[in-house]
Amino acid sequence: MHEKYRRITEIKAQTDELLTQLSEGEYRSLDVWANNLTHLKLAYGTFSPFMSDPVFLAWLKQHDAVMVSEIAMTGRALMALQNFFRVASKNP
């Protein structure tokens, strides 16, 4: 469990950094911002094997419920951004 926790902590640090850059960074172009969003989506996807492991997820909820909540909120933020782009692409 501890190796999985170490790995998920690394992924979390990476997604947190990307989310901070996206929300607080000053970008000179939309392309750079979109590139960072793509990297965030890819990094977030690496949570999947851990979050779909019921034994590890139960352990994680017991030992670091805040992390589970923050991972879920990052996912919700990504879903909101994806929904925005879907809606914006339909409206000229």
C-alpha positions as a LaTeX table, in Angstrom:
\begin{tabular}{lrrr}
\hline
Residue & $x$ (\AA) & $y$ (\AA) & $z$ (\AA) \\
\hline
Met1 & 0.00 & 0.00 & 0.00 \\
His2 & 2.78 & 2.40 & 0.84 \\
Glu3 & 4.33 & 2.18 & $-2.63$ \\
Lys4 & 0.95 & 2.91 & $-4.20$ \\
Tyr5 & 0.47 & 5.80 & $-1.79$ \\
Arg6 & 3.90 & 7.18 & $-2.67$ \\
Arg7 & 3.07 & 7.03 & $-6.38$ \\
Ile8 & $-0.36$ & 8.62 & $-5.98$ \\
Thr9 & 1.24 & 11.40 & $-3.91$ \\
Glu10 & 3.65 & 12.08 & $-6.79$ \\
Ile11 & 0.79 & 12.20 & $-9.29$ \\
Lys12 & $-1.17$ & 14.49 & $-6.96$ \\
Ala13 & 1.77 & 16.90 & $-6.71$ \\
Gln14 & 2.00 & 16.99 & $-10.50$ \\
Thr15 & $-1.72$ & 17.61 & $-10.99$ \\
Asp16 & $-1.72$ & 20.27 & $-8.26$ \\
Glu17 & 1.14 & 22.11 & $-9.95$ \\
Leu18 & $-0.58$ & 22.00 & $-13.33$ \\
Leu19 & $-3.89$ & 23.14 & $-11.85$ \\
Thr20 & $-2.13$ & 26.04 & $-10.13$ \\
Gln21 & $-0.43$ & 27.03 & $-13.36$ \\
Leu22 & $-3.74$ & 26.90 & $-15.24$ \\
Ser23 & $-5.63$ & 28.92 & $-12.63$ \\
Glu24 & $-2.98$ & 31.45 & $-11.66$ \\
Gly25 & $-0.43$ & 31.54 & $-14.47$ \\
Glu26 & $-0.09$ & 34.41 & $-16.86$ \\
Tyr27 & 0.00 & 32.96 & $-20.34$ \\
Arg28 & 1.13 & 34.70 & $-23.49$ \\
Ser29 & $-0.94$ & 32.40 & $-25.69$ \\
Leu30 & $-3.99$ & 30.18 & $-25.52$ \\
Asp31 & $-1.93$ & 27.38 & $-27.09$ \\
Val32 & 0.39 & 27.19 & $-24.06$ \\
Trp33 & $-2.59$ & 27.19 & $-21.69$ \\
Ala34 & $-4.29$ & 24.45 & $-23.73$ \\
Asn35 & $-1.06$ & 22.44 & $-23.72$ \\
Asn36 & $-0.95$ & 22.59 & $-19.93$ \\
Leu37 & $-4.61$ & 21.54 & $-19.80$ \\
Thr38 & $-3.76$ & 18.54 & $-21.96$ \\
His39 & $-0.93$ & 17.65 & $-19.59$ \\
Leu40 & $-3.29$ & 17.94 & $-16.64$ \\
Lys41 & $-5.80$ & 15.61 & $-18.30$ \\
Leu42 & $-3.06$ & 13.07 & $-19.02$ \\
Ala43 & $-1.65$ & 13.28 & $-15.50$ \\
Tyr44 & $-5.13$ & 12.96 & $-14.00$ \\
Gly45 & $-5.68$ & 9.83 & $-16.09$ \\
Thr46 & $-2.79$ & 8.13 & $-14.31$ \\
Phe47 & $-4.89$ & 8.10 & $-11.11$ \\
Ser48 & $-7.28$ & 5.62 & $-12.74$ \\
Pro49 & $-5.57$ & 2.31 & $-11.86$ \\
Phe50 & $-5.26$ & 3.40 & $-8.24$ \\
Met51 & $-8.76$ & 4.77 & $-7.89$ \\
Ser52 & $-10.30$ & 1.69 & $-9.49$ \\
Asp53 & $-8.56$ & $-0.62$ & $-6.99$ \\
Pro54 & $-11.24$ & $-1.07$ & $-4.29$ \\
Val55 & $-8.81$ & $-2.31$ & $-1.64$ \\
Phe56 & $-6.41$ & 0.59 & $-2.15$ \\
Leu57 & $-9.23$ & 3.12 & $-2.39$ \\
Ala58 & $-10.69$ & 1.92 & 0.93 \\
Trp59 & $-7.22$ & 2.16 & 2.49 \\
Leu60 & $-6.70$ & 5.64 & 1.05 \\
Lys61 & $-10.09$ & 6.87 & 2.31 \\
Gln62 & $-9.14$ & 5.69 & 5.77 \\
His63 & $-5.60$ & 7.11 & 5.77 \\
Asp64 & $-5.92$ & 10.28 & 3.67 \\
Ala65 & $-9.53$ & 11.24 & 3.06 \\
Val66 & $-8.47$ & 14.78 & 2.14 \\
Met67 & $-6.41$ & 13.48 & $-0.77$ \\
Val68 & $-9.35$ & 11.43 & $-2.04$ \\
Ser69 & $-11.53$ & 14.53 & $-1.88$ \\
Glu70 & $-8.95$ & 16.71 & $-3.64$ \\
Ile71 & $-8.48$ & 14.15 & $-6.42$ \\
Ala72 & $-12.25$ & 14.06 & $-6.91$ \\
Met73 & $-12.42$ & 17.87 & $-7.03$ \\
Thr74 & $-9.67$ & 18.01 & $-9.64$ \\
Gly75 & $-11.72$ & 15.61 & $-11.71$ \\
Arg76 & $-14.79$ & 17.82 & $-11.33$ \\
Ala77 & $-12.77$ & 20.88 & $-12.39$ \\
Leu78 & $-11.61$ & 19.01 & $-15.50$ \\
Met79 & $-15.17$ & 17.97 & $-16.27$ \\
Ala80 & $-16.30$ & 21.60 & $-15.96$ \\
Leu81 & $-13.56$ & 22.75 & $-18.35$ \\
Gln82 & $-14.39$ & 20.00 & $-20.84$ \\
Asn83 & $-18.07$ & 20.92 & $-20.66$ \\
Phe84 & $-17.22$ & 24.59 & $-21.25$ \\
Phe85 & $-15.21$ & 23.72 & $-24.36$ \\
Arg86 & $-18.00$ & 21.47 & $-25.62$ \\
Val87 & $-20.57$ & 24.22 & $-25.19$ \\
Ala88 & $-18.25$ & 26.95 & $-26.57$ \\
Ser89 & $-17.45$ & 24.92 & $-29.66$ \\
Lys90 & $-21.17$ & 24.75 & $-30.55$ \\
Asn91 & $-21.69$ & 28.51 & $-30.23$ \\
Pro92 & $-19.86$ & 30.64 & $-32.82$ \\
\hline
\end{tabular}
